Backbone as numpy.savetxt, mean C-alpha at the origin, in Angstrom:
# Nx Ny Nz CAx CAy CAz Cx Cy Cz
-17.08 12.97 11.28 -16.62 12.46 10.01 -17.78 12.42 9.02
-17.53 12.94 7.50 -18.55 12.50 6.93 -18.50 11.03 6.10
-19.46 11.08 5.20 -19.93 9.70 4.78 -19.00 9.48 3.84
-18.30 10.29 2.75 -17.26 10.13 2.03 -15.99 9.67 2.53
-15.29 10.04 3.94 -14.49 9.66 5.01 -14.53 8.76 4.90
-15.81 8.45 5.83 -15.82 6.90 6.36 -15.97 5.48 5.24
-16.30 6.10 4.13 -16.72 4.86 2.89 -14.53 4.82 2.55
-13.92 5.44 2.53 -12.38 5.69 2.20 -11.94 4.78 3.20
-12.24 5.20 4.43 -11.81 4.33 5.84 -12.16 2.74 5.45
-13.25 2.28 5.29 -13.72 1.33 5.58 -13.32 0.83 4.16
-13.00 1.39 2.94 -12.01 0.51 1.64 -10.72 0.16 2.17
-9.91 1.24 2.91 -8.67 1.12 2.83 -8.65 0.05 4.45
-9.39 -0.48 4.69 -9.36 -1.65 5.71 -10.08 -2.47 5.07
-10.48 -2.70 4.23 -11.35 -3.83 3.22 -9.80 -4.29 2.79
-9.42 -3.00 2.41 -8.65 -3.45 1.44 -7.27 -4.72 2.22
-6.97 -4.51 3.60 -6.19 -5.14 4.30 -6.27 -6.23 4.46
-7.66 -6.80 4.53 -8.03 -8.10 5.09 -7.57 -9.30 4.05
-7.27 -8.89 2.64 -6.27 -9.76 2.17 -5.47 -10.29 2.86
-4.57 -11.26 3.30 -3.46 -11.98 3.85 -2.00 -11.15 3.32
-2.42 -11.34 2.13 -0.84 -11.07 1.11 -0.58 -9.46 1.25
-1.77 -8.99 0.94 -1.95 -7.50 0.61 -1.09 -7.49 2.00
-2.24 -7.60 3.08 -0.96 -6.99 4.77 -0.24 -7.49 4.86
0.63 -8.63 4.43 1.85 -8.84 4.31 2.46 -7.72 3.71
2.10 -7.40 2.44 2.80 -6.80 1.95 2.88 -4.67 2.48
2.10 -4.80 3.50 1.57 -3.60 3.77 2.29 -3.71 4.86
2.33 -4.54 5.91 3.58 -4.76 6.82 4.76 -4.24 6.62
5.32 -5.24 5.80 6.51 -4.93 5.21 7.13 -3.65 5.17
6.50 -2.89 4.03 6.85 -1.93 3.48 6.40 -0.46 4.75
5.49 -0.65 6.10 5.44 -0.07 6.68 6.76 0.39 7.42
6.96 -0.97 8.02 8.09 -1.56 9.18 9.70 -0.71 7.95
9.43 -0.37 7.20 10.55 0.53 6.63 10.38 1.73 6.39
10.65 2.50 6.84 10.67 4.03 7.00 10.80 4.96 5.59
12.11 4.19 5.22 12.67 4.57 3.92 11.28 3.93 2.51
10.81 2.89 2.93 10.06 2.51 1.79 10.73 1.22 1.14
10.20 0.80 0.30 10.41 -0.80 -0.61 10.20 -1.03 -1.79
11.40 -1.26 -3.02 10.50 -1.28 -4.16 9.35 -2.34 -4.05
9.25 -2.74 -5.65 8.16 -4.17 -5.75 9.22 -5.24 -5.69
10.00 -5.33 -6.36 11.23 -6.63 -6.28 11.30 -6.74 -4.75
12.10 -5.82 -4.00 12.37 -6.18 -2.61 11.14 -6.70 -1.75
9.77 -6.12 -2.04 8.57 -6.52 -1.09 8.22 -7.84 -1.75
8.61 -8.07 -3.27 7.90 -9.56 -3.35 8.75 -11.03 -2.95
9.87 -10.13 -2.73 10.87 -11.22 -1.95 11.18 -11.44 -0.83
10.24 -10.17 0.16 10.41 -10.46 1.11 9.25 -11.35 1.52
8.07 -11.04 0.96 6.83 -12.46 1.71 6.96 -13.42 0.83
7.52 -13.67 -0.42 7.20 -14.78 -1.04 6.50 -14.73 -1.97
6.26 -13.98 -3.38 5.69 -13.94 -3.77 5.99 -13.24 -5.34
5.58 -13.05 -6.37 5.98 -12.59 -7.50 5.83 -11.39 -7.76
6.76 -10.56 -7.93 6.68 -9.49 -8.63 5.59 -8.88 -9.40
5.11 -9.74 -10.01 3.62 -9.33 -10.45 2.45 -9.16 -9.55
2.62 -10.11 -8.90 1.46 -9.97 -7.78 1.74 -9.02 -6.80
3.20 -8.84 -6.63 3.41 -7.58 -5.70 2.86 -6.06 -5.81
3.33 -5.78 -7.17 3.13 -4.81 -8.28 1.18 -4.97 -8.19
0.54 -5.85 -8.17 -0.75 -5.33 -8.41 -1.05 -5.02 -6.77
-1.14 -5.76 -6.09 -1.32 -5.36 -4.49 -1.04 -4.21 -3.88
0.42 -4.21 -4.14 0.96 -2.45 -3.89 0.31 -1.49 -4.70
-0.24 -1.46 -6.08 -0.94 -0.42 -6.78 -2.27 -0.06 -5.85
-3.02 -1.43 -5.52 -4.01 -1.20 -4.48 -4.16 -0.37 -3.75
-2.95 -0.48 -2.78 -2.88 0.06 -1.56 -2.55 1.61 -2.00
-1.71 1.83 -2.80 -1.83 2.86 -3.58 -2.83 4.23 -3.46
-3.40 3.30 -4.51 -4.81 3.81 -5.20 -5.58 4.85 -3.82
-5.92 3.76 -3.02 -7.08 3.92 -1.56 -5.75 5.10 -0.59
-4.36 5.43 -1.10 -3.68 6.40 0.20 -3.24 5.37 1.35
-3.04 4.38 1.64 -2.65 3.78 2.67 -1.00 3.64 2.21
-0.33 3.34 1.13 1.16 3.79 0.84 0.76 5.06 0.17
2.33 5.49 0.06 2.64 6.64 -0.86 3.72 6.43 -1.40
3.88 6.56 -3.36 5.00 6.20 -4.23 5.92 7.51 -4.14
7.30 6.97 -3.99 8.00 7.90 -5.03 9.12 7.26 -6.00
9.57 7.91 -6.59 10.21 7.36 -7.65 11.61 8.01 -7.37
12.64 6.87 -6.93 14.25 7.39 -6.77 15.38 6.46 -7.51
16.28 6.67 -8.07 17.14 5.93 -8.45 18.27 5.21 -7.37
17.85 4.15 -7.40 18.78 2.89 -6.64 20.15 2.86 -6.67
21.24 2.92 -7.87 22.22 2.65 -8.27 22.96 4.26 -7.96
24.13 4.05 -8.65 25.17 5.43 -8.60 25.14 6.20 -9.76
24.77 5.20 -10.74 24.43 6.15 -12.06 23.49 7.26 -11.82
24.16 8.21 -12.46 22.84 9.11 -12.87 22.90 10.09 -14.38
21.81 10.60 -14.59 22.02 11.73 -16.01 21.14 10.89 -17.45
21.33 10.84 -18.21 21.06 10.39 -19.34 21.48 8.79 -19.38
20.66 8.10 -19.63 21.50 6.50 -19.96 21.28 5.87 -18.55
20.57 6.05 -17.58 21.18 5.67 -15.96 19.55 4.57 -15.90
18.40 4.96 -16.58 17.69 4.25 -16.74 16.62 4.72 -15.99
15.31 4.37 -15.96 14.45 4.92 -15.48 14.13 5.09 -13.85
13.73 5.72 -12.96 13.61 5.79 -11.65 12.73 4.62 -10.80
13.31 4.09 -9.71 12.14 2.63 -9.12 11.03 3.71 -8.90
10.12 2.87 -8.70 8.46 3.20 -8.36 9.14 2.55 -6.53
9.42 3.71 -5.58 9.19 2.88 -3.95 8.11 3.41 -3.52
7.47 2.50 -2.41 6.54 2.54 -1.75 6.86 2.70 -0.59
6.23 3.51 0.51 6.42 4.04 1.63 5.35 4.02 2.29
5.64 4.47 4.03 3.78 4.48 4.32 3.51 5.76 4.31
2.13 6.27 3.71 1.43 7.53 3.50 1.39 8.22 4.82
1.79 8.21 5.67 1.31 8.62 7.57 0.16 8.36 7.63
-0.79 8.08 7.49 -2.28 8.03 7.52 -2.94 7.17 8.16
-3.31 7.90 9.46 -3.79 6.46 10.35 -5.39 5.95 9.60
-5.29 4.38 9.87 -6.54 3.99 9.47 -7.11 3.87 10.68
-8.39 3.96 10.77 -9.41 3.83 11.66 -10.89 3.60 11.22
-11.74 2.64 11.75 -12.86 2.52 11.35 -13.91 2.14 12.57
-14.95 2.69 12.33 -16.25 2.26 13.20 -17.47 2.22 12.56
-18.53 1.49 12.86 -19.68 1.41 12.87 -20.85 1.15 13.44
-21.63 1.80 13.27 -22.89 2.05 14.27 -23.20 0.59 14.68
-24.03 0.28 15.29 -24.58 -0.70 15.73 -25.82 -0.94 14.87
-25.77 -2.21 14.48 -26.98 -2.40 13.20 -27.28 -2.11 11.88
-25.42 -2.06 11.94 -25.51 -1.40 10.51 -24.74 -2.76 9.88
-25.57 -3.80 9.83 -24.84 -5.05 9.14 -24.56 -4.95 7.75
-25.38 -3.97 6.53 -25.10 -3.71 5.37 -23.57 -3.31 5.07
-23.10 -2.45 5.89 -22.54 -1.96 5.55 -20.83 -2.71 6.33
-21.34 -3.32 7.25 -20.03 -4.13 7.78 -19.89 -5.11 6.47
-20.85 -5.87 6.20 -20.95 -6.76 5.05 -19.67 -6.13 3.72
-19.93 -4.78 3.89 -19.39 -4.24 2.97 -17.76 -3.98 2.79
């Protein structure tokens, strides 16, 4: 692995150690199909807003993957804009570090 890898690895498990965040990374795993933000912030408890920034997170770093589908039966012109769902990216996380490398566990 190189050093670019492993600095990706070791964000996108930074990024977990939030409480809420893996709640919310749970969640939306344990569904195949994916979760909007409304449904994931109601399922741990939590606001829509805060869902919406957490899930962008996870985002960002590749640990979900968005797509955008329409919920309802409408469709065409007038039906309204597409949800943002979140899904899991397949992407196993994995991380290691050398021995004595406290800088960078710190990190």
């Amino acid at each position: 692995m190189n050093a670019l890898h492993d600095e990706a690895q070791l964000a996108a498990l930074a990024l977990l150690g939030d409480p809420t965040r893996r709640r919310l990374y749970d969640y939306v795993t344990a569904r195949p199909q994916g979760a909007g933000r409304d449904e994931a912030a109601s399922a741990v408890g939590i606001s829509r807003m805060l869902a919406a920034f957490h899930l962008d997170k996870l985002l960002a770093v590749g640990v979900l993957a968005a797509e955008y589908r329409r919920l309802g039966a409408r469709r065409g012109p007038g039906a309204g804009r597409p949800h943002k769902m979140c899904r899991p990216a397949g992407r196993a996380l994995a991380g290691q570090l050398a021995l004595g490398r406290y800088a960078d566990a710190a990190r």
